[in-house]
């Protein structure tokens, strides 16, 4: 017997969601999705360790 009230709540929620349009900051979205600067993804730990390929190459040369 409580199905009518439940259905009415779901219908009301569905209508609210259908007409929902949040405010979008397109400038911030564009900055986030734009190409990043090259130095942003520089591996700061790369200089501390030798690459495995370099170690094998040096071992073959010796």
GROMACS .gro file of N, CA, C and O in nm, residues 3-59:
model
  228
    3UNK      N    1   0.336   0.182  -0.189
    3UNK     CA    2   0.404   0.196  -0.319
    3UNK      C    3   0.374   0.330  -0.386
    3UNK      O    4   0.459   0.387  -0.452
    4UNK      N    5   0.257   0.384  -0.368
    4UNK     CA    6   0.221   0.510  -0.432
    4UNK      C    7   0.307   0.625  -0.383
    4UNK      O    8   0.354   0.708  -0.462
    5UNK      N    9   0.329   0.632  -0.253
    5UNK     CA   10   0.412   0.739  -0.196
    5UNK      C   11   0.557   0.724  -0.242
    5UNK      O   12   0.623   0.820  -0.277
    6UNK      N   13   0.606   0.600  -0.244
    6UNK     CA   14   0.744   0.574  -0.287
    6UNK      C   15   0.762   0.611  -0.434
    6UNK      O   16   0.862   0.674  -0.471
    7UNK      N   17   0.666   0.575  -0.517
    7UNK     CA   18   0.673   0.607  -0.659
    7UNK      C   19   0.669   0.758  -0.680
    7UNK      O   20   0.741   0.812  -0.766
    8UNK      N   21   0.588   0.827  -0.602
    8UNK     CA   22   0.579   0.973  -0.613
    8UNK      C   23   0.712   1.038  -0.578
    8UNK      O   24   0.756   1.133  -0.644
    9UNK      N   25   0.780   0.986  -0.475
    9UNK     CA   26   0.910   1.041  -0.437
    9UNK      C   27   1.013   1.018  -0.547
    9UNK      O   28   1.092   1.107  -0.578
   10UNK      N   29   1.012   0.899  -0.604
   10UNK     CA   30   1.106   0.868  -0.713
   10UNK      C   31   1.078   0.955  -0.836
   10UNK      O   32   1.171   1.002  -0.902
   11UNK      N   33   0.953   0.977  -0.866
   11UNK     CA   34   0.916   1.061  -0.979
   11UNK      C   35   0.962   1.205  -0.956
   11UNK      O   36   1.017   1.269  -1.045
   12UNK      N   37   0.942   1.254  -0.835
   12UNK     CA   38   0.984   1.389  -0.801
   12UNK      C   39   1.136   1.402  -0.813
   12UNK      O   40   1.187   1.498  -0.871
   13UNK      N   41   1.209   1.304  -0.762
   13UNK     CA   42   1.355   1.306  -0.770
   13UNK      C   43   1.403   1.299  -0.915
   13UNK      O   44   1.495   1.371  -0.955
   14UNK      N   45   1.337   1.215  -0.995
   14UNK     CA   46   1.375   1.204  -1.136
   14UNK      C   47   1.353   1.335  -1.209
   14UNK      O   48   1.436   1.376  -1.292
   15UNK      N   49   1.246   1.404  -1.181
   15UNK     CA   50   1.221   1.534  -1.244
   15UNK      C   51   1.325   1.638  -1.202
   15UNK      O   52   1.370   1.718  -1.283
   16UNK      N   53   1.362   1.636  -1.073
   16UNK     CA   54   1.464   1.729  -1.026
   16UNK      C   55   1.598   1.703  -1.094
   16UNK      O   56   1.668   1.795  -1.134
   17UNK      N   57   1.634   1.577  -1.107
   17UNK     CA   58   1.762   1.542  -1.170
   17UNK      C   59   1.761   1.574  -1.319
   17UNK      O   60   1.864   1.612  -1.375
   18UNK      N   61   1.647   1.558  -1.383
   18UNK     CA   62   1.637   1.585  -1.525
   18UNK      C   63   1.657   1.734  -1.554
   18UNK      O   64   1.721   1.770  -1.653
   19UNK      N   65   1.608   1.819  -1.468
   19UNK     CA   66   1.618   1.962  -1.492
   19UNK      C   67   1.739   2.024  -1.423
   19UNK      O   68   1.759   2.145  -1.430
   20UNK      N   69   1.821   1.943  -1.357
   20UNK     CA   70   1.938   1.994  -1.284
   20UNK      C   71   2.047   2.034  -1.382
   20UNK      O   72   2.087   1.957  -1.469
   21UNK      N   73   2.095   2.156  -1.371
   21UNK     CA   74   2.207   2.201  -1.453
   21UNK      C   75   2.302   2.281  -1.364
   21UNK      O   76   2.277   2.399  -1.337
   22UNK      N   77   2.409   2.219  -1.319
   22UNK     CA   78   2.501   2.288  -1.229
   22UNK      C   79   2.580   2.396  -1.302
   22UNK      O   80   2.597   2.391  -1.424
   23UNK      N   81   2.629   2.491  -1.227
   23UNK     CA   82   2.713   2.596  -1.285
   23UNK      C   83   2.850   2.535  -1.313
   23UNK      O   84   2.907   2.465  -1.230
   24UNK      N   85   2.902   2.558  -1.432
   24UNK     CA   86   3.029   2.501  -1.473
   24UNK      C   87   3.129   2.613  -1.497
   24UNK      O   88   3.099   2.709  -1.568
   25UNK      N   89   3.245   2.600  -1.440
   25UNK     CA   90   3.353   2.696  -1.464
   25UNK      C   91   3.434   2.643  -1.582
   25UNK      O   92   3.524   2.561  -1.566
   26UNK      N   93   3.402   2.689  -1.701
   26UNK     CA   94   3.466   2.637  -1.822
   26UNK      C   95   3.613   2.675  -1.831
   26UNK      O   96   3.693   2.601  -1.888
   27UNK      N   97   3.650   2.787  -1.774
   27UNK     CA   98   3.792   2.828  -1.777
   27UNK      C   99   3.876   2.730  -1.694
   27UNK      O  100   3.983   2.688  -1.737
   28UNK      N  101   3.827   2.693  -1.577
   28UNK     CA  102   3.900   2.598  -1.493
   28UNK      C  103   3.904   2.460  -1.559
   28UNK      O  104   4.005   2.391  -1.553
   29UNK      N  105   3.795   2.421  -1.622
   29UNK     CA  106   3.791   2.294  -1.691
   29UNK      C  107   3.889   2.291  -1.807
   29UNK      O  108   3.961   2.192  -1.828
   30UNK      N  109   3.899   2.401  -1.880
   30UNK     CA  110   3.992   2.408  -1.991
   30UNK      C  111   4.136   2.399  -1.942
   30UNK      O  112   4.219   2.332  -2.002
   31UNK      N  113   4.167   2.468  -1.832
   31UNK     CA  114   4.303   2.460  -1.776
   31UNK      C  115   4.336   2.318  -1.733
   31UNK      O  116   4.448   2.270  -1.750
   32UNK      N  117   4.240   2.249  -1.674
   32UNK     CA  118   4.263   2.114  -1.626
   32UNK      C  119   4.285   2.016  -1.741
   32UNK      O  120   4.368   1.925  -1.731
   33UNK      N  121   4.214   2.035  -1.850
   33UNK     CA  122   4.222   1.942  -1.962
   33UNK      C  123   4.325   1.982  -2.066
   33UNK      O  124   4.355   1.903  -2.156
   34UNK      N  125   4.380   2.101  -2.055
   34UNK     CA  126   4.478   2.149  -2.153
   34UNK      C  127   4.608   2.070  -2.139
   34UNK      O  128   4.631   2.001  -2.040
   35UNK      N  129   4.692   2.083  -2.240
   35UNK     CA  130   4.820   2.014  -2.236
   35UNK      C  131   4.904   2.068  -2.120
   35UNK      O  132   4.921   2.188  -2.107
   36UNK      N  133   4.958   1.979  -2.039
   36UNK     CA  134   5.036   2.024  -1.924
   36UNK      C  135   5.173   2.077  -1.966
   36UNK      O  136   5.221   2.048  -2.076
   37UNK      N  137   5.232   2.154  -1.880
   37UNK     CA  138   5.369   2.200  -1.904
   37UNK      C  139   5.462   2.081  -1.900
   37UNK      O  140   5.438   1.982  -1.832
   38UNK      N  141   5.571   2.089  -1.975
   38UNK     CA  142   5.664   1.977  -1.981
   38UNK      C  143   5.729   1.949  -1.847
   38UNK      O  144   5.754   1.834  -1.812
   39UNK      N  145   5.759   2.052  -1.771
   39UNK     CA  146   5.828   2.030  -1.644
   39UNK      C  147   5.735   1.981  -1.534
   39UNK      O  148   5.781   1.943  -1.427
   40UNK      N  149   5.607   1.978  -1.559
   40UNK     CA  150   5.513   1.932  -1.458
   40UNK      C  151   5.527   1.782  -1.432
   40UNK      O  152   5.510   1.737  -1.320
   41UNK      N  153   5.565   1.706  -1.534
   41UNK     CA  154   5.574   1.562  -1.519
   41UNK      C  155   5.717   1.511  -1.522
   41UNK      O  156   5.742   1.398  -1.556
   42UNK      N  157   5.811   1.594  -1.483
   42UNK     CA  158   5.950   1.552  -1.477
   42UNK      C  159   5.967   1.463  -1.354
   42UNK      O  160   5.920   1.495  -1.246
   43UNK      N  161   6.033   1.351  -1.374
   43UNK     CA  162   6.056   1.258  -1.265
   43UNK      C  163   6.171   1.310  -1.179
   43UNK      O  164   6.286   1.308  -1.220
   44UNK      N  165   6.137   1.356  -1.059
   44UNK     CA  166   6.241   1.416  -0.976
   44UNK      C  167   6.334   1.312  -0.915
   44UNK      O  168   6.438   1.346  -0.862
   45UNK      N  169   6.299   1.183  -0.922
   45UNK     CA  170   6.384   1.078  -0.867
   45UNK      C  171   6.467   1.009  -0.974
   45UNK      O  172   6.547   0.920  -0.944
   46UNK      N  173   6.453   1.046  -1.098
   46UNK     CA  174   6.519   0.976  -1.208
   46UNK      C  175   6.670   0.985  -1.200
   46UNK      O  176   6.741   0.892  -1.239
   47UNK      N  177   6.725   1.095  -1.152
   47UNK     CA  178   6.870   1.113  -1.149
   47UNK      C  179   6.937   1.034  -1.037
   47UNK      O  180   7.058   1.017  -1.037
   48UNK      N  181   6.861   0.985  -0.942
   48UNK     CA  182   6.921   0.915  -0.829
   48UNK      C  183   6.956   0.770  -0.862
   48UNK      O  184   7.037   0.710  -0.793
   49UNK      N  185   6.894   0.713  -0.963
   49UNK     CA  186   6.914   0.571  -0.994
   49UNK      C  187   6.951   0.555  -1.141
   49UNK      O  188   6.901   0.625  -1.227
   50UNK      N  189   7.036   0.459  -1.168
   50UNK     CA  190   7.071   0.427  -1.306
   50UNK      C  191   6.961   0.342  -1.366
   50UNK      O  192   6.898   0.262  -1.297
   51UNK      N  193   6.943   0.356  -1.494
   51UNK     CA  194   6.848   0.270  -1.564
   51UNK      C  195   6.908   0.130  -1.576
   51UNK      O  196   7.029   0.113  -1.589
   52UNK      N  197   6.824   0.030  -1.575
   52UNK     CA  198   6.872  -0.107  -1.587
   52UNK      C  199   6.941  -0.130  -1.721
   52UNK      O  200   7.040  -0.202  -1.730
   53UNK      N  201   6.890  -0.069  -1.826
   53UNK     CA  202   6.949  -0.085  -1.959
   53UNK      C  203   7.092  -0.028  -1.962
   53UNK      O  204   7.181  -0.086  -2.022
   54UNK      N  205   7.111   0.084  -1.895
   54UNK     CA  206   7.245   0.144  -1.891
   54UNK      C  207   7.342   0.054  -1.816
   54UNK      O  208   7.457   0.040  -1.854
   55UNK      N  209   7.295  -0.008  -1.707
   55UNK     CA  210   7.381  -0.098  -1.630
   55UNK      C  211   7.425  -0.217  -1.715
   55UNK      O  212   7.542  -0.257  -1.712
   56UNK      N  213   7.332  -0.275  -1.790
   56UNK     CA  214   7.366  -0.388  -1.876
   56UNK      C  215   7.462  -0.346  -1.987
   56UNK      O  216   7.556  -0.419  -2.018
   57UNK      N  217   7.444  -0.228  -2.042
   57UNK     CA  218   7.531  -0.178  -2.148
   57UNK      C  219   7.671  -0.156  -2.095
   57UNK      O  220   7.770  -0.194  -2.158
   58UNK      N  221   7.682  -0.098  -1.977
   58UNK     CA  222   7.812  -0.073  -1.917
   58UNK      C  223   7.881  -0.204  -1.883
   58UNK      O  224   8.003  -0.216  -1.896
   59UNK      N  225   7.807  -0.306  -1.840
   59UNK     CA  226   7.866  -0.435  -1.806
   59UNK      C  227   7.919  -0.502  -1.932
   59UNK      O  228   8.023  -0.569  -1.930
   0.00000   0.00000   0.00000
